[in-house]
XYZ file of C-alpha atoms in Angstrom:
665
model
C -3.238 -7.431 7.565
C -6.581 -6.110 6.617
C -7.059 -5.274 2.945
C -9.236 -2.211 2.615
C -11.037 -1.466 -0.595
C -11.493 2.262 -0.962
C -15.128 3.295 -0.746
C -14.981 5.138 -4.054
C -13.454 2.167 -5.844
C -16.010 -0.205 -4.425
C -18.912 2.094 -5.229
C -17.648 2.463 -8.788
C -17.444 -1.307 -9.042
C -21.049 -1.594 -7.977
C -22.139 1.013 -10.505
C -20.339 -0.761 -13.340
C -21.709 -4.165 -12.438
C -25.241 -2.938 -11.967
C -25.165 -0.902 -15.136
C -23.939 -3.886 -17.070
C -26.568 -6.164 -15.638
C -29.407 -3.758 -16.297
C -28.297 -2.873 -19.808
C -27.759 -6.492 -20.694
C -31.105 -7.534 -19.330
C -33.147 -4.770 -20.934
C -31.482 -4.458 -24.313
C -30.329 -7.947 -24.928
C -32.344 -8.896 -22.462
C -30.193 -7.336 -18.635
C 11.087 3.525 13.612
C 21.422 3.660 24.028
C 19.084 1.890 26.115
C 20.154 3.550 29.373
C 23.420 5.414 29.654
C 25.441 2.214 29.910
C 25.261 -0.544 27.403
C 24.151 -3.742 29.154
C 26.610 -6.594 29.327
C 25.717 -10.155 28.411
C 25.522 -11.032 32.092
C 23.248 -8.114 32.935
C 20.865 -8.908 30.144
C 20.590 -12.541 31.117
C 20.442 -11.738 34.853
C 17.409 -9.533 34.333
C 15.516 -12.183 32.449
C 12.386 -13.128 34.400
C 12.910 -16.882 34.120
C 15.549 -19.395 33.041
C 16.578 -18.892 29.429
C 17.350 -22.390 28.241
C 15.647 -23.035 24.929
C 15.190 -26.633 25.967
C 13.939 -26.207 29.532
C 11.859 -23.051 29.384
C 8.426 -22.985 30.926
C 5.885 -20.440 29.916
C 4.907 -17.212 31.628
C 2.393 -16.373 28.972
C 0.592 -19.534 28.101
C -2.041 -21.517 29.865
C 0.038 -24.706 29.548
C 3.375 -25.631 31.177
C 4.992 -27.362 28.227
C 6.117 -25.426 25.159
C 3.647 -25.281 22.327
C 6.276 -24.674 19.653
C 9.831 -25.794 18.859
C 11.288 -22.464 20.130
C 14.149 -22.246 17.672
C 15.130 -18.677 18.573
C 15.481 -16.573 21.722
C 15.744 -12.785 21.769
C 16.801 -10.594 24.728
C 16.464 -6.986 23.627
C 16.756 -3.477 25.060
C 15.526 -0.564 22.997
C 15.180 3.166 23.657
C 13.045 5.563 21.683
C 14.285 9.129 21.200
C 11.363 11.358 20.163
C 13.664 14.231 19.208
C 15.217 12.428 16.254
C 12.593 9.681 15.834
C 15.198 6.944 16.359
C 15.436 3.635 18.158
C 18.737 2.663 19.830
C 18.828 -1.036 20.582
C 20.902 -4.075 21.357
C 19.984 -7.700 21.421
C 21.333 -11.082 22.407
C 20.095 -13.798 20.090
C 20.342 -17.541 20.517
C 19.547 -19.776 17.562
C 19.353 -23.555 17.620
C 20.070 -25.514 14.447
C 16.921 -27.577 13.786
C 18.350 -29.475 10.830
C 20.534 -32.507 10.245
C 23.479 -30.642 8.665
C 25.930 -28.132 10.118
C 25.232 -24.479 9.274
C 28.055 -22.033 8.603
C 26.062 -18.887 7.867
C 23.169 -16.922 9.330
C 20.748 -14.479 7.757
C 19.058 -11.490 9.370
C 16.056 -9.617 8.048
C 16.734 -5.871 8.336
C 13.259 -4.769 7.366
C 13.465 -1.001 8.134
C 15.902 -0.640 5.252
C 12.944 -1.149 2.950
C 12.182 2.546 3.532
C 15.758 3.857 3.073
C 15.310 5.187 -0.468
C 13.091 5.000 -3.512
C 15.426 2.372 -4.968
C 14.683 -0.432 -2.536
C 12.711 -3.397 -3.751
C 9.773 -2.553 -1.496
C 9.547 1.040 -2.695
C 10.008 0.174 -6.341
C 7.352 -2.510 -6.247
C 4.869 -0.580 -4.132
C 5.426 2.854 -5.630
C 5.527 4.151 -2.064
C 1.950 3.109 -1.470
C 0.349 0.390 0.604
C -3.418 0.126 0.586
C -4.588 3.755 0.467
C -1.597 4.998 2.515
C 1.349 6.792 0.926
C 4.962 7.259 2.020
C 5.625 10.900 2.912
C 8.033 12.524 0.480
C 11.489 12.928 2.054
C 10.681 10.752 5.057
C 12.878 7.683 5.100
C 13.506 4.823 7.495
C 16.594 2.674 7.919
C 18.430 0.188 10.108
C 22.157 0.321 10.852
C 23.852 -2.542 12.668
C 26.713 -0.895 14.558
C 28.222 -4.073 16.008
C 27.736 -7.808 15.933
C 29.793 -10.249 18.017
C 29.657 -13.862 19.116
C 29.511 -14.915 22.763
C 33.245 -15.638 22.475
C 33.869 -12.021 21.467
C 34.434 -12.683 17.764
C 33.593 -9.691 15.583
C 31.146 -10.705 12.885
C 30.758 -7.263 11.308
C 33.624 -7.983 8.928
C 31.854 -11.162 7.837
C 28.488 -9.715 6.854
C 27.031 -8.302 3.660
C 23.629 -7.678 2.136
C 22.198 -10.131 -0.336
C 19.325 -9.926 -2.786
C 18.263 -13.459 -3.678
C 14.956 -12.482 -5.254
C 15.776 -9.712 -7.700
C 19.508 -8.856 -7.480
C 18.696 -5.236 -6.546
C 21.967 -3.964 -5.057
C 20.100 -1.010 -3.530
C 18.009 -3.321 -1.381
C 19.475 -3.948 2.097
C 16.667 -5.883 3.750
C 18.471 -9.234 4.026
C 21.879 -9.602 5.679
C 24.179 -12.607 5.325
C 26.674 -13.450 8.102
C 29.466 -15.959 7.513
C 30.214 -17.776 10.768
C 33.766 -18.477 12.008
C 32.551 -21.844 13.315
C 29.717 -23.942 11.971
C 26.702 -24.710 14.123
C 26.202 -28.468 14.327
C 22.765 -30.084 14.209
C 20.907 -29.590 17.463
C 23.505 -27.150 18.794
C 23.110 -23.417 19.338
C 24.914 -20.171 18.645
C 24.543 -16.980 20.682
C 25.548 -13.575 19.393
C 24.794 -9.924 20.139
C 24.077 -6.905 18.018
C 23.732 -3.169 18.495
C 21.573 -1.323 16.047
C 19.954 2.005 15.249
C 16.617 2.415 13.512
C 15.486 5.654 11.917
C 11.696 5.666 11.888
C 9.874 7.201 8.924
C 6.558 8.955 8.991
C 4.231 6.096 9.781
C 3.759 3.959 6.709
C 3.512 0.286 5.916
C 3.258 -0.979 9.499
C 5.956 1.167 11.172
C 6.926 4.747 11.932
C 5.920 7.904 13.773
C 3.153 10.442 13.479
C 3.405 13.280 15.985
C 4.013 11.464 19.312
C 2.576 8.115 18.271
C 5.078 5.319 17.568
C 4.442 2.023 15.807
C 7.384 -0.372 15.990
C 6.630 -3.283 13.726
C 9.456 -5.226 12.030
C 11.857 -3.003 14.000
C 14.735 -5.300 15.039
C 17.298 -7.508 13.210
C 15.372 -10.728 12.873
C 16.658 -14.193 12.007
C 15.419 -15.833 8.867
C 13.929 -19.316 8.965
C 16.074 -22.414 8.497
C 13.738 -25.137 7.315
C 14.442 -28.817 7.961
C 13.677 -31.230 5.143
C 9.976 -31.932 4.980
C 8.954 -28.471 6.132
C 6.277 -27.269 3.748
C 7.202 -30.083 1.359
C 10.859 -29.078 1.184
C 13.074 -31.870 -0.175
C 16.364 -30.556 1.250
C 16.901 -28.457 4.360
C 18.093 -24.887 4.076
C 17.369 -21.224 4.662
C 14.169 -19.661 3.412
C 15.429 -16.329 2.154
C 13.532 -13.389 0.757
C 13.818 -9.629 0.665
C 11.116 -7.239 1.804
C 8.740 -6.832 -1.106
C 5.916 -4.474 -1.888
C 3.232 -7.031 -1.208
C 4.923 -9.433 1.149
C 4.332 -9.916 4.801
C 6.466 -12.147 6.964
C 7.706 -15.582 8.027
C 9.737 -16.424 11.145
C 10.480 -19.184 13.663
C 8.729 -19.487 16.986
C 10.726 -18.597 20.065
C 11.132 -16.533 23.232
C 11.165 -12.754 23.504
C 12.394 -10.787 26.552
C 12.216 -7.096 25.694
C 12.818 -3.865 27.631
C 11.504 -0.665 26.068
C 12.595 2.787 27.280
C 10.453 5.762 26.345
C 9.806 9.261 27.689
C 8.176 9.018 31.111
C 4.794 10.235 29.911
C 4.496 7.509 27.258
C 2.355 4.405 27.584
C 3.620 1.264 25.823
C 1.606 -1.547 24.300
C 3.511 -4.659 23.265
C 3.448 -8.330 22.432
C 3.276 -10.572 25.489
C 2.917 -9.701 29.165
C 4.689 -7.127 31.364
C 7.117 -8.927 33.689
C 7.180 -6.131 36.265
C 5.823 -2.609 36.665
C 7.414 0.037 34.485
C 10.465 1.651 36.146
C 10.643 5.435 36.029
C 13.905 7.419 36.048
C 13.186 10.935 37.272
C 16.651 12.171 36.249
C 16.401 11.196 32.604
C 12.612 11.528 32.644
C 12.250 8.128 31.055
C 10.312 5.007 31.859
C 11.337 1.418 31.061
C 8.779 -1.263 30.343
C 9.624 -4.989 30.367
C 7.710 -7.580 28.365
C 8.018 -11.304 27.883
C 6.436 -13.658 25.371
C 7.062 -17.209 24.262
C 5.767 -19.476 21.545
C 5.489 -16.452 19.257
C 7.365 -15.616 16.079
C 7.473 -11.825 16.234
C 7.421 -8.915 18.689
C 5.867 -5.531 18.064
C 5.139 -2.523 20.228
C 3.508 0.854 20.082
C 3.801 3.911 22.325
C 2.081 7.238 22.838
C 1.524 9.719 25.691
C -2.066 10.027 24.537
C -3.287 6.448 24.838
C -6.444 5.985 26.840
C -5.856 2.590 28.455
C -8.536 0.140 29.501
C -8.480 -3.567 30.252
C -11.013 -6.280 30.897
C -10.605 -9.943 31.875
C -12.392 -12.406 29.667
C -12.997 -16.140 29.902
C -15.212 -18.716 28.221
C -15.394 -22.489 28.251
C -12.718 -22.581 25.534
C -10.674 -19.632 26.898
C -9.442 -20.202 30.503
C -8.635 -16.532 30.879
C -7.287 -13.673 28.816
C -6.799 -9.984 29.595
C -8.023 -7.786 26.768
C -6.173 -4.460 26.742
C -7.205 -1.383 24.792
C -4.839 1.438 23.889
C -7.232 3.950 22.414
C -6.703 7.204 20.651
C -8.665 9.866 22.601
C -11.014 10.358 19.662
C -12.233 6.794 20.169
C -12.340 6.695 23.968
C -16.115 6.744 23.933
C -16.081 3.700 21.647
C -14.265 1.375 24.051
C -17.327 -0.810 24.559
C -17.503 -1.493 20.821
C -13.845 -2.541 20.747
C -14.230 -4.818 23.771
C -17.392 -6.369 22.376
C -15.824 -7.081 18.987
C -12.739 -8.650 20.598
C -14.835 -10.857 22.853
C -17.112 -11.991 20.047
C -14.135 -12.827 17.836
C -12.207 -14.699 20.541
C -15.299 -16.642 21.502
C -16.186 -17.735 17.985
C -12.648 -18.565 16.848
C -12.003 -20.617 20.000
C -15.263 -22.493 19.491
C -14.664 -23.134 15.811
C -10.912 -23.739 15.534
C -9.292 -24.228 18.950
C -8.180 -22.533 22.136
C -6.547 -19.110 22.161
C -3.518 -20.066 24.339
C -2.123 -16.677 25.299
C -3.014 -14.747 28.463
C -3.224 -11.370 26.783
C -4.548 -9.612 23.724
C -3.822 -5.939 23.063
C -5.653 -3.656 20.648
C -3.990 -0.412 19.551
C -5.934 2.355 17.833
C -3.654 4.770 15.930
C -4.416 8.497 15.813
C -6.015 10.295 12.925
C -3.632 10.263 9.994
C -1.857 7.156 11.273
C -3.578 4.490 9.240
C -0.191 3.339 7.976
C -0.072 1.547 11.347
C -3.673 0.431 11.170
C -5.233 -2.901 10.349
C -2.217 -5.056 11.183
C -1.565 -8.174 13.217
C 1.286 -9.231 15.509
C 1.366 -11.992 18.133
C -1.050 -10.978 20.907
C -1.247 -7.431 19.535
C -3.374 -6.006 16.768
C -4.109 -2.553 15.457
C -7.457 -1.169 14.437
C -8.098 1.459 11.821
C -6.879 4.920 12.772
C -9.315 7.204 14.570
C -10.344 9.185 11.520
C -13.993 9.404 12.464
C -15.668 9.747 15.837
C -18.676 7.888 14.479
C -17.092 4.978 12.576
C -19.092 2.413 10.689
C -19.130 -1.300 11.354
C -15.654 -1.331 9.819
C -14.443 -0.686 13.388
C -15.690 -4.099 14.401
C -14.758 -5.766 11.153
C -11.056 -4.859 11.358
C -10.861 -6.008 15.002
C -12.506 -9.292 14.061
C -10.182 -9.711 11.076
C -6.937 -8.972 12.965
C -7.862 -11.257 15.850
C -8.495 -13.947 13.242
C -4.863 -13.525 12.276
C -3.900 -14.711 15.768
C -4.895 -18.123 14.498
C -3.742 -18.346 10.876
C -0.776 -15.920 11.054
C 0.033 -16.195 14.755
C -0.317 -19.890 15.535
C -0.464 -21.756 12.233
C 2.215 -19.351 10.932
C 2.340 -20.010 7.219
C 5.053 -18.598 4.980
C 3.524 -15.320 3.836
C 6.366 -14.645 1.423
C 5.307 -17.631 -0.639
C 1.788 -18.648 0.389
C 0.013 -15.553 1.653
C -3.422 -17.006 0.943
C -3.041 -19.482 3.802
C -3.194 -16.530 6.176
C -5.083 -13.756 4.450
C -7.658 -15.919 2.731
C -8.317 -18.033 5.800
C -8.609 -14.938 7.980
C -11.008 -13.297 5.544
C -13.125 -16.448 5.535
C -13.175 -16.507 9.350
C -13.917 -12.780 9.514
C -16.987 -13.190 7.338
C -18.273 -15.993 9.511
C -18.009 -13.900 12.686
C -19.548 -10.825 11.079
C -22.520 -12.844 9.922
C -22.976 -14.774 13.158
C -22.512 -11.813 15.524
C -23.545 -8.766 13.516
C -25.899 -10.180 10.923
C -23.742 -8.938 8.058
C -23.785 -11.383 5.193
C -20.939 -11.267 2.686
C -22.071 -10.379 -0.823
C -20.276 -13.196 -2.588
C -21.588 -12.610 -6.146
C -20.358 -9.020 -6.088
C -17.027 -10.055 -4.550
C -16.563 -12.731 -7.186
C -17.289 -10.194 -9.915
C -14.445 -8.103 -8.473
C -11.943 -10.797 -9.514
C -11.072 -9.499 -12.965
C -7.487 -10.805 -12.957
C -7.507 -14.227 -11.300
C -4.094 -15.693 -10.517
C -2.815 -18.778 -8.763
C -2.963 -18.569 -4.997
C 0.316 -20.383 -4.352
C 2.526 -17.611 -5.736
C 5.346 -15.576 -4.228
C 3.732 -12.335 -3.136
C 5.905 -10.269 -5.495
C 4.970 -12.370 -8.497
C 1.520 -10.824 -8.687
C 1.260 -8.051 -11.223
C 0.526 -5.331 -8.662
C -0.990 -4.818 -5.223
C -4.522 -4.954 -6.520
C -3.994 -8.332 -8.139
C -2.254 -9.581 -4.991
C -5.030 -8.395 -2.708
C -7.869 -9.519 -4.964
C -6.491 -13.029 -5.062
C -4.959 -13.746 -1.630
C -7.811 -12.090 0.241
C -10.962 -12.263 -1.838
C -10.460 -15.077 -4.300
C -8.814 -17.228 -1.599
C -11.814 -16.673 0.637
C -14.114 -17.614 -2.206
C -12.178 -20.837 -2.729
C -12.842 -21.749 0.893
C -16.481 -20.782 0.558
C -16.722 -22.918 -2.558
C -15.358 -25.915 -0.675
C -17.928 -25.191 2.023
C -20.759 -25.043 -0.497
C -19.768 -28.451 -1.810
C -19.272 -30.267 1.493
C -21.668 -28.403 3.783
C -21.031 -26.205 6.814
C -20.558 -29.033 9.315
C -17.949 -30.824 7.236
C -16.205 -27.542 6.474
C -16.078 -26.819 10.210
C -14.338 -30.173 10.723
C -11.883 -29.361 7.931
C -10.931 -26.010 9.413
C -10.614 -27.289 12.977
C -8.630 -30.342 11.897
C -6.239 -28.181 9.883
C -5.732 -25.725 12.763
C -5.267 -28.349 15.464
C -2.885 -30.420 13.335
C -0.735 -27.592 12.057
C -0.677 -24.921 14.765
C 2.947 -23.886 15.581
C 4.245 -25.972 12.636
C 4.341 -23.835 9.471
C 2.190 -25.795 6.993
C 1.926 -25.450 3.239
C -0.935 -25.494 0.765
C -0.510 -29.210 0.174
C -1.024 -29.826 3.889
C -4.377 -28.110 3.744
C -5.375 -30.098 0.681
C -4.484 -33.302 2.519
C -6.769 -32.344 5.387
C -9.619 -31.594 2.998
C -9.223 -34.981 1.351
C -8.960 -36.846 4.659
C -12.041 -35.256 6.154
C -14.178 -35.662 3.038
C -12.678 -38.975 1.914
C -12.556 -37.556 -1.616
C -9.886 -36.584 -4.130
C -9.705 -32.800 -4.498
C -6.834 -32.648 -6.999
C -8.966 -31.283 -9.819
C -10.409 -28.510 -7.674
C -7.013 -27.467 -6.229
C -5.325 -27.656 -9.628
C -7.891 -25.321 -11.115
C -8.572 -22.838 -8.355
C -5.543 -22.915 -5.995
C -2.504 -23.932 -8.024
C -4.228 -22.635 -11.140
C -5.811 -19.309 -11.940
C -9.302 -20.276 -12.953
C -12.643 -18.934 -11.946
C -15.936 -20.479 -12.973
C -17.574 -19.009 -16.034
C -20.669 -20.526 -17.547
C -22.692 -18.843 -20.256
C -26.041 -19.230 -22.004
C -25.253 -18.620 -25.655
C -28.445 -19.153 -27.614
C -32.072 -20.175 -27.505
C -33.642 -21.689 -30.607
C -37.378 -22.345 -30.778
C -39.331 -24.616 -33.110
C -43.089 -24.926 -33.226
C -43.916 -28.426 -34.328
C -47.416 -29.819 -34.188
C -48.010 -33.003 -32.265
C -51.572 -34.242 -32.786
C -54.130 -31.702 -31.673
C -51.792 -29.807 -29.318
C -49.165 -27.221 -30.109
C -45.824 -27.915 -28.440
C -42.786 -25.699 -28.696
C -39.348 -27.281 -28.916
C -36.799 -24.974 -27.289
C -33.072 -25.729 -27.599
C -30.777 -23.888 -25.197
C -27.005 -23.923 -25.758
C -24.682 -23.420 -22.738
C -20.892 -23.269 -22.534
C -18.222 -23.779 -19.873
C -15.643 -21.001 -20.283
C -13.739 -21.420 -17.009
C -13.269 -24.069 -14.353
C -15.600 -26.936 -13.637
C -18.299 -27.265 -11.031
C -19.916 -30.504 -9.860
C -23.430 -29.172 -10.337
C -24.461 -26.258 -12.509
C -28.134 -25.319 -11.991
C -29.935 -23.740 -14.928
C -33.342 -22.070 -14.748
C -35.464 -22.131 -17.879
C -38.309 -19.619 -18.000
C -41.133 -20.011 -20.467
C -43.274 -17.259 -21.919
C -46.313 -18.406 -19.949
C -44.301 -18.035 -16.682
C -43.708 -21.762 -16.391
C -40.256 -22.625 -14.979
C -38.010 -25.643 -15.077
C -34.626 -26.250 -13.425
C -32.064 -28.632 -14.833
C -28.631 -29.502 -13.389
C -25.614 -29.826 -15.657
C -22.454 -31.587 -14.478
C -20.462 -28.984 -16.376
C -17.564 -31.221 -17.298
C -17.734 -30.893 -21.073
C -17.078 -27.658 -22.958
C -20.719 -27.205 -23.937
C -24.076 -28.888 -24.027
C -27.585 -28.174 -25.212
C -30.912 -28.747 -23.531
C -34.104 -29.519 -25.406
C -37.297 -28.576 -23.649
C -40.880 -29.169 -24.766
C -43.753 -27.048 -23.538
C -46.869 -25.298 -24.738
C -45.025 -21.987 -24.725
C -41.456 -21.227 -25.766
C -38.465 -20.669 -23.517
C -38.129 -16.900 -23.381
C -35.077 -16.713 -21.145
C -32.603 -18.954 -19.384
C -30.335 -18.240 -16.448
C -27.416 -20.261 -15.114
C -27.104 -20.397 -11.325
C -30.150 -18.284 -10.466
C -29.530 -18.574 -6.704
C -25.800 -17.747 -6.954
C -24.677 -21.080 -5.544
C -21.547 -21.168 -7.724
C -19.333 -19.096 -5.426
C -16.427 -18.903 -7.891
C -18.550 -17.723 -10.845
C -17.276 -14.210 -11.606
C -18.993 -13.278 -14.871
C -22.648 -13.383 -13.963
C -23.609 -11.155 -16.880
C -23.323 -13.983 -19.413
C -25.310 -16.332 -17.207
C -28.512 -14.881 -18.638
C -29.940 -14.959 -22.146
C -33.268 -13.756 -23.530
C -34.869 -15.040 -26.699
C -36.815 -12.723 -28.929
C -40.413 -13.838 -28.642
C -43.761 -13.304 -30.253
C -45.641 -10.084 -29.296
C -48.459 -12.038 -27.648
C -46.049 -13.152 -24.914
C -44.572 -9.647 -24.337
C -46.626 -8.730 -21.227
C -45.546 -11.851 -19.440
C -41.952 -11.292 -20.578
C -41.974 -7.844 -18.923
C -43.088 -9.469 -15.684
C -40.219 -11.939 -16.009
C -37.721 -9.070 -16.475
C -39.020 -7.359 -13.340
C -38.626 -10.517 -11.313
C -35.083 -11.065 -12.603
C -34.006 -7.497 -11.760
C -35.469 -7.887 -8.273
C -33.441 -11.068 -7.837
C -30.209 -9.332 -8.898
C -30.808 -6.255 -6.729
C -31.639 -8.371 -3.701
C -27.950 -9.345 -3.493
C -26.700 -5.744 -3.456
C -25.823 -4.336 -0.010
C -25.889 -0.581 -0.280
């Protein structure tokens, strides 16, 4: 998901930072398919290929063998009723036990219930707001499971209840526990069916309706992840169970999705995966049914509207054998289709070059209508959403959000980290990749000093998403600070080595759900160095770098016939360490010297001898310390004799020019 800083907030941040810098420098010195409910046999019969989890070959991928373990398989029919804004669905789910112990219970995520009242955990934590989008008063969403049975016909509805493992909130119904009549042995499977109804709210937080636009994200009962021992460092196997929180995104197993979507006949549907056959129109009911299939994915989303302007283009590069890029544009952005296609192609090209092949045969981009940004800036397997069509002359943010969400196809889609617990492994990595594409393709260089200054409440990156104080702290850390951590590693090892780190991590861990420790291991292997100190401070810990110049003392001793000033400059480390801390010393006669401090001890002093005194000193003058967030105390000016004042004024002008050169207005 793309974090969007409001323009006003960001402008205010710039004003505050600039004002502080100038003042300091100058004064101190600067939401029933068909009429008949499908039977098990009919659902399976209509599946485009064999459904064995063990013997499935791919319709979507460029390779014949599965890319993932395919733990789950979903066969779903869903119908959208625009009159009451509801989805009527049923599904057949097969789950294979990947562990070494028998399992006697299942868990389903029922995400739409997050919007069922103001008392849910999501609504209480978010305050009914996500990014700059607000829930509409009186508009609620919900999911009701009307039946659930095993393949043997056993009724499971009397064996299910909602659980709240994270906060005990009895009003939260986003996680459902099902006690099984028979345990599932290791390596064996269970198949069961459900019928469900989803009430869609006014579009908000990735799902809902605005006018005749539908965004169905997190719309179906979805199995939780059962993790074998060793997964993400887990000592004992078991379920990974969390509710839907204000900040959290998602975590699921890879599998197979066969989905039929019925909508009014004038609607166009965009969805994860590929269509398995042309849409079938029913002139009596005036509906149309679309069929999609996807494998080696861990989610399925779709969107529909009668107003979509649809375009597609084939695309191939040396690293991409062939992919069909599909645009579902709001009419207000129809004239901008070339910009969308260009951004998608640039992103796919760069990410495939840098990290590895994009393996799917399709990529869909949905542009929500004006007022529908609650569905905007979000990622799903092979489907992303851009910002809503608020403006007919959008800024480069149009390209940036497309680049960002396609980046998620790698870190969210294929690597598939646990975003409940380690969101930075997706959001931070995607933000890092986004910046690289924007600079390489559009010449837009990230303003890292300003972004670092934005981190006023640093927190550990490996935190549950709901353990951050609020959404701002969550976003500042898992997007911005996490990106800065990666940029800091890059600044220490160089771009080529960092490229090897990122590609090695992606190729090793795609389709495998890694953890933070797995990334650290890759960093250490590629660099042949121990990175424990760095990760303890900046990943597992909450530090930023903070170095300050605290004083300048000048003596004027006489040595023979020449006058030499002895200047003593005291500097402190007030945050995390850095391997090299550059310090610029400026003398009253415009002479300059640069020293490098290892920055391991709490403080140190530098003695400098010259024919004029040190009039100011500045730590990290070229902003090489990416994680330094308090630049204002990096500079200190010494009061000097009047005879040096003219040259001091020149020095101030040069310093201000240096600071302003980093500001992108």
